[in-house]
mmCIF file of C-alpha atoms in Angstrom:
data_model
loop_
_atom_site.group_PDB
_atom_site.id
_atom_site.type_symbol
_atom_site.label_atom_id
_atom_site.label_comp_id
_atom_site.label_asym_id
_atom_site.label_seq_id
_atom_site.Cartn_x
_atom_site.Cartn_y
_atom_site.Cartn_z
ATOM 1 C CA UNK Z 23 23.965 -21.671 -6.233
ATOM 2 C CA UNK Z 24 23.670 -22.045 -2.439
ATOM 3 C CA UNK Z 25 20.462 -20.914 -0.618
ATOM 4 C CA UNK Z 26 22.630 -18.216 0.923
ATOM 5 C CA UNK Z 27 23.138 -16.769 -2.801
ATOM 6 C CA UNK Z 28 19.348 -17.141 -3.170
ATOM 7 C CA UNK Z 29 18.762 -14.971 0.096
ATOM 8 C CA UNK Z 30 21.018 -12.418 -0.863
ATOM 9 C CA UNK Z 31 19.933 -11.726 -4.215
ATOM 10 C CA UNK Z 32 16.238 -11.710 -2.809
ATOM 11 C CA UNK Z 33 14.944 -9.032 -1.839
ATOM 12 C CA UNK Z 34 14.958 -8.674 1.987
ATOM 13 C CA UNK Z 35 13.774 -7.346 4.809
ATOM 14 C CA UNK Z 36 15.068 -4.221 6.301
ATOM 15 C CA UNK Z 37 15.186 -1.528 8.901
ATOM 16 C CA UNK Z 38 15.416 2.130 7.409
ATOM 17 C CA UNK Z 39 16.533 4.674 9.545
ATOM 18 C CA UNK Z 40 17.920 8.552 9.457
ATOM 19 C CA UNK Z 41 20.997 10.089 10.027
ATOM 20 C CA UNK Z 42 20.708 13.499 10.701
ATOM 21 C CA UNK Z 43 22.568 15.952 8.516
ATOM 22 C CA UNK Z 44 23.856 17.027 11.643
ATOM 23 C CA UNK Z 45 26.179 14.244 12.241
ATOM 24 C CA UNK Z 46 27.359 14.020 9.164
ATOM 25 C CA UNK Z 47 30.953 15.048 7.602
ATOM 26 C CA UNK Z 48 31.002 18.739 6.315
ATOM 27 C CA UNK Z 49 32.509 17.553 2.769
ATOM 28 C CA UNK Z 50 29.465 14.404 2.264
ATOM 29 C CA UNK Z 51 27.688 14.422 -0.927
ATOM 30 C CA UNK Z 52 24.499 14.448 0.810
ATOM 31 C CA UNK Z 53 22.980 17.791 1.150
ATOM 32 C CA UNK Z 54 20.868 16.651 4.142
ATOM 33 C CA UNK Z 55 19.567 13.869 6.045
ATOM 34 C CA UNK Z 56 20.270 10.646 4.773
ATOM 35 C CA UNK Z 57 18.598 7.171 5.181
ATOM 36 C CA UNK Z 58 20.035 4.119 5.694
ATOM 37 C CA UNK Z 59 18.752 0.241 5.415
ATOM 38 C CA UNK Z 60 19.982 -2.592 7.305
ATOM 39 C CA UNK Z 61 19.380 -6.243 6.741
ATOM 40 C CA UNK Z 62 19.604 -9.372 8.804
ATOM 41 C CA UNK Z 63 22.576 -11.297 7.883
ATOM 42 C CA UNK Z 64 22.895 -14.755 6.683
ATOM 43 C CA UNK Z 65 25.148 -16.554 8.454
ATOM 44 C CA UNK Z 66 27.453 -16.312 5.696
ATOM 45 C CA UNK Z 67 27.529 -13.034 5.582
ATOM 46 C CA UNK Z 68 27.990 -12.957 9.113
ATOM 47 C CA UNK Z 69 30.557 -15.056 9.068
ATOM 48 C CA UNK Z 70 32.612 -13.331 5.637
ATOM 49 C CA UNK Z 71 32.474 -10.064 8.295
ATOM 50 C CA UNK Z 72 34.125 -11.394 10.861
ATOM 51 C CA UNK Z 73 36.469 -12.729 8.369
ATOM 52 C CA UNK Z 74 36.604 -9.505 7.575
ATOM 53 C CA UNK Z 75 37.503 -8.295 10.623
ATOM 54 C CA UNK Z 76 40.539 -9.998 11.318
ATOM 55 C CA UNK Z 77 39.878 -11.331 15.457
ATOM 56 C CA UNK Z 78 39.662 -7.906 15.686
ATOM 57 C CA UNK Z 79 36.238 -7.416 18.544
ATOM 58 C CA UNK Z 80 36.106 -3.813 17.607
ATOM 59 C CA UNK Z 81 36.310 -4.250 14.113
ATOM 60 C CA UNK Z 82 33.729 -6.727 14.155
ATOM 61 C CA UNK Z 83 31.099 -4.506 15.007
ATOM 62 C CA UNK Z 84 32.015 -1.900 12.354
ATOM 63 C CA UNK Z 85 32.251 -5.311 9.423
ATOM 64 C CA UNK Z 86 28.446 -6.613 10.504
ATOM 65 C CA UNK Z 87 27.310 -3.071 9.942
ATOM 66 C CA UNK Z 88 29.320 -2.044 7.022
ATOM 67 C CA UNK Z 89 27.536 -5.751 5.362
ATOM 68 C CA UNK Z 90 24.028 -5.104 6.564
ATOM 69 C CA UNK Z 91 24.034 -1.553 4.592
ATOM 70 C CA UNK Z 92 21.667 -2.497 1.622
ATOM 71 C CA UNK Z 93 19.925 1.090 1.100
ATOM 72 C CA UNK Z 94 20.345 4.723 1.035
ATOM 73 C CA UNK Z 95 17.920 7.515 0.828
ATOM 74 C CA UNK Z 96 14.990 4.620 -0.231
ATOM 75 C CA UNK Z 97 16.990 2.748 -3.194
ATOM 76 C CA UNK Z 98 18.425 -0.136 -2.775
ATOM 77 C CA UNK Z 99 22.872 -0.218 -2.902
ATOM 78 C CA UNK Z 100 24.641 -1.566 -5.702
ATOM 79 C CA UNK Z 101 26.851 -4.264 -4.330
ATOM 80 C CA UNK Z 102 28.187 -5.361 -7.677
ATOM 81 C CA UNK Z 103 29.415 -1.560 -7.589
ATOM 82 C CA UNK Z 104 30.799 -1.591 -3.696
ATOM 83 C CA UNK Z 105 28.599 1.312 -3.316
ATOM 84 C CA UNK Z 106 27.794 0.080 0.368
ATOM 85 C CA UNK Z 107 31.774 1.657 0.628
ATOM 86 C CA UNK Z 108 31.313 4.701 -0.940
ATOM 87 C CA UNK Z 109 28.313 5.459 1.130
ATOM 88 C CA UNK Z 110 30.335 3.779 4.199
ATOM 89 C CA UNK Z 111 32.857 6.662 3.992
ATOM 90 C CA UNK Z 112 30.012 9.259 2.900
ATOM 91 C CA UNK Z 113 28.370 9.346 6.021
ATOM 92 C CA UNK Z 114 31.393 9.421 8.147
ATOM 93 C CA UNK Z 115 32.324 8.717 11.807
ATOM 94 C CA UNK Z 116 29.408 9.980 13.460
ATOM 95 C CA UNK Z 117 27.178 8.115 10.881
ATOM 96 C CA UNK Z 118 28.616 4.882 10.940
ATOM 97 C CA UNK Z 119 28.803 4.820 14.850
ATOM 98 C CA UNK Z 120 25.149 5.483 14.201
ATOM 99 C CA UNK Z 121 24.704 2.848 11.965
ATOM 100 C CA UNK Z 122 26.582 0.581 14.010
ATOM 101 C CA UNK Z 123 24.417 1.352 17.206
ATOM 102 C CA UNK Z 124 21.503 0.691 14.431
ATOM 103 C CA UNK Z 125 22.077 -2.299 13.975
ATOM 104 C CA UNK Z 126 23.819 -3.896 17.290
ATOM 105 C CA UNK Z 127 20.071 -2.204 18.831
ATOM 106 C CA UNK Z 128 18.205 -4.614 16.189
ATOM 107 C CA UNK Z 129 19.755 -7.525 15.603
ATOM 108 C CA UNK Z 130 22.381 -8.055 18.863
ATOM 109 C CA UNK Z 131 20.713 -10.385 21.604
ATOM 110 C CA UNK Z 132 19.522 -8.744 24.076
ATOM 111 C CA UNK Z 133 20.569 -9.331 28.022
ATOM 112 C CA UNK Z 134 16.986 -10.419 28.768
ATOM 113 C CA UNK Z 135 17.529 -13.147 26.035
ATOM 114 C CA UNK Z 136 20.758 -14.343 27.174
ATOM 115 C CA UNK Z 137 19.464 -14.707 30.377
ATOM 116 C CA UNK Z 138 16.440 -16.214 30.205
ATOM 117 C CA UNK Z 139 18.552 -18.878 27.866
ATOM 118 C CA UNK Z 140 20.595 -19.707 30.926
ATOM 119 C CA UNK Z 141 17.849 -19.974 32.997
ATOM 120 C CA UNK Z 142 16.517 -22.824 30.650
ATOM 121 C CA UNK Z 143 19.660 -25.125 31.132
ATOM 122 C CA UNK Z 144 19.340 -28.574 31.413
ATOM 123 C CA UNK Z 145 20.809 -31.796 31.797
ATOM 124 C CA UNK Z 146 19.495 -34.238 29.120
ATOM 125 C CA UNK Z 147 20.958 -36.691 25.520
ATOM 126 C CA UNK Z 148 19.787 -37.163 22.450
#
């Protein structure tokens, strides 16, 4: 088993946030708000997304998201079960832009970051 397989079977770390009922589909199964959880990704999972995606940029973002959904309404998602789909389609447009701006807010570097990275250039060997 690769330490990847032990990370994702662990449990993890996430973010939980709402989605309003508001801004979600008239037809969802939820009868109100609904709470999400997002993980960090391995970078295996990070990299089957962008698999996933196909090259596609725009895609990309909706693949990262769509893999870092691990909860809903405080229980964890039954992968084994695709449920992360189901709940994927569930909360509709509006949700999973919301999701998606969830978790590009948390986990995407920020400008600052980048920056100051460049800023610490350097000539040098190893």
């Amino acid at each position: 088993m690769s330490n990847d397989s032990l990370v994702t079977s662990a449990k993890r770390p996430c973010i939980w946030f709402t989605i309003p009922a508001g801004e979600l589909p008239p037809d969802t199964k939820f009868a109100g708000d609904v709470s999400l959880a997002l993980v960090h990704l391995t970078s295996t999972e990070e990299v089957d997304a962008l698999r996933a995606a196909g090259g596609d940029g725009a895609r990309a973002k909706f693949e990262l998201a769509k893999t870092a959904l691990r909860g809903v309404d405080g229980r964890a998602i039954d992968r084994a079960r695709m449920e992360e789909q189901e709940v994927w389609e569930q909360i509709g447009s509006k949700g999973r832009n919301i999701a998606m701006a969830a978790f590009e807010d948390v986990w995407a570097a920020s400008k600052e970051g980048v920056d100051a990275a460049k800023k610490s250039f350097r000539a040098g060997s190893i």
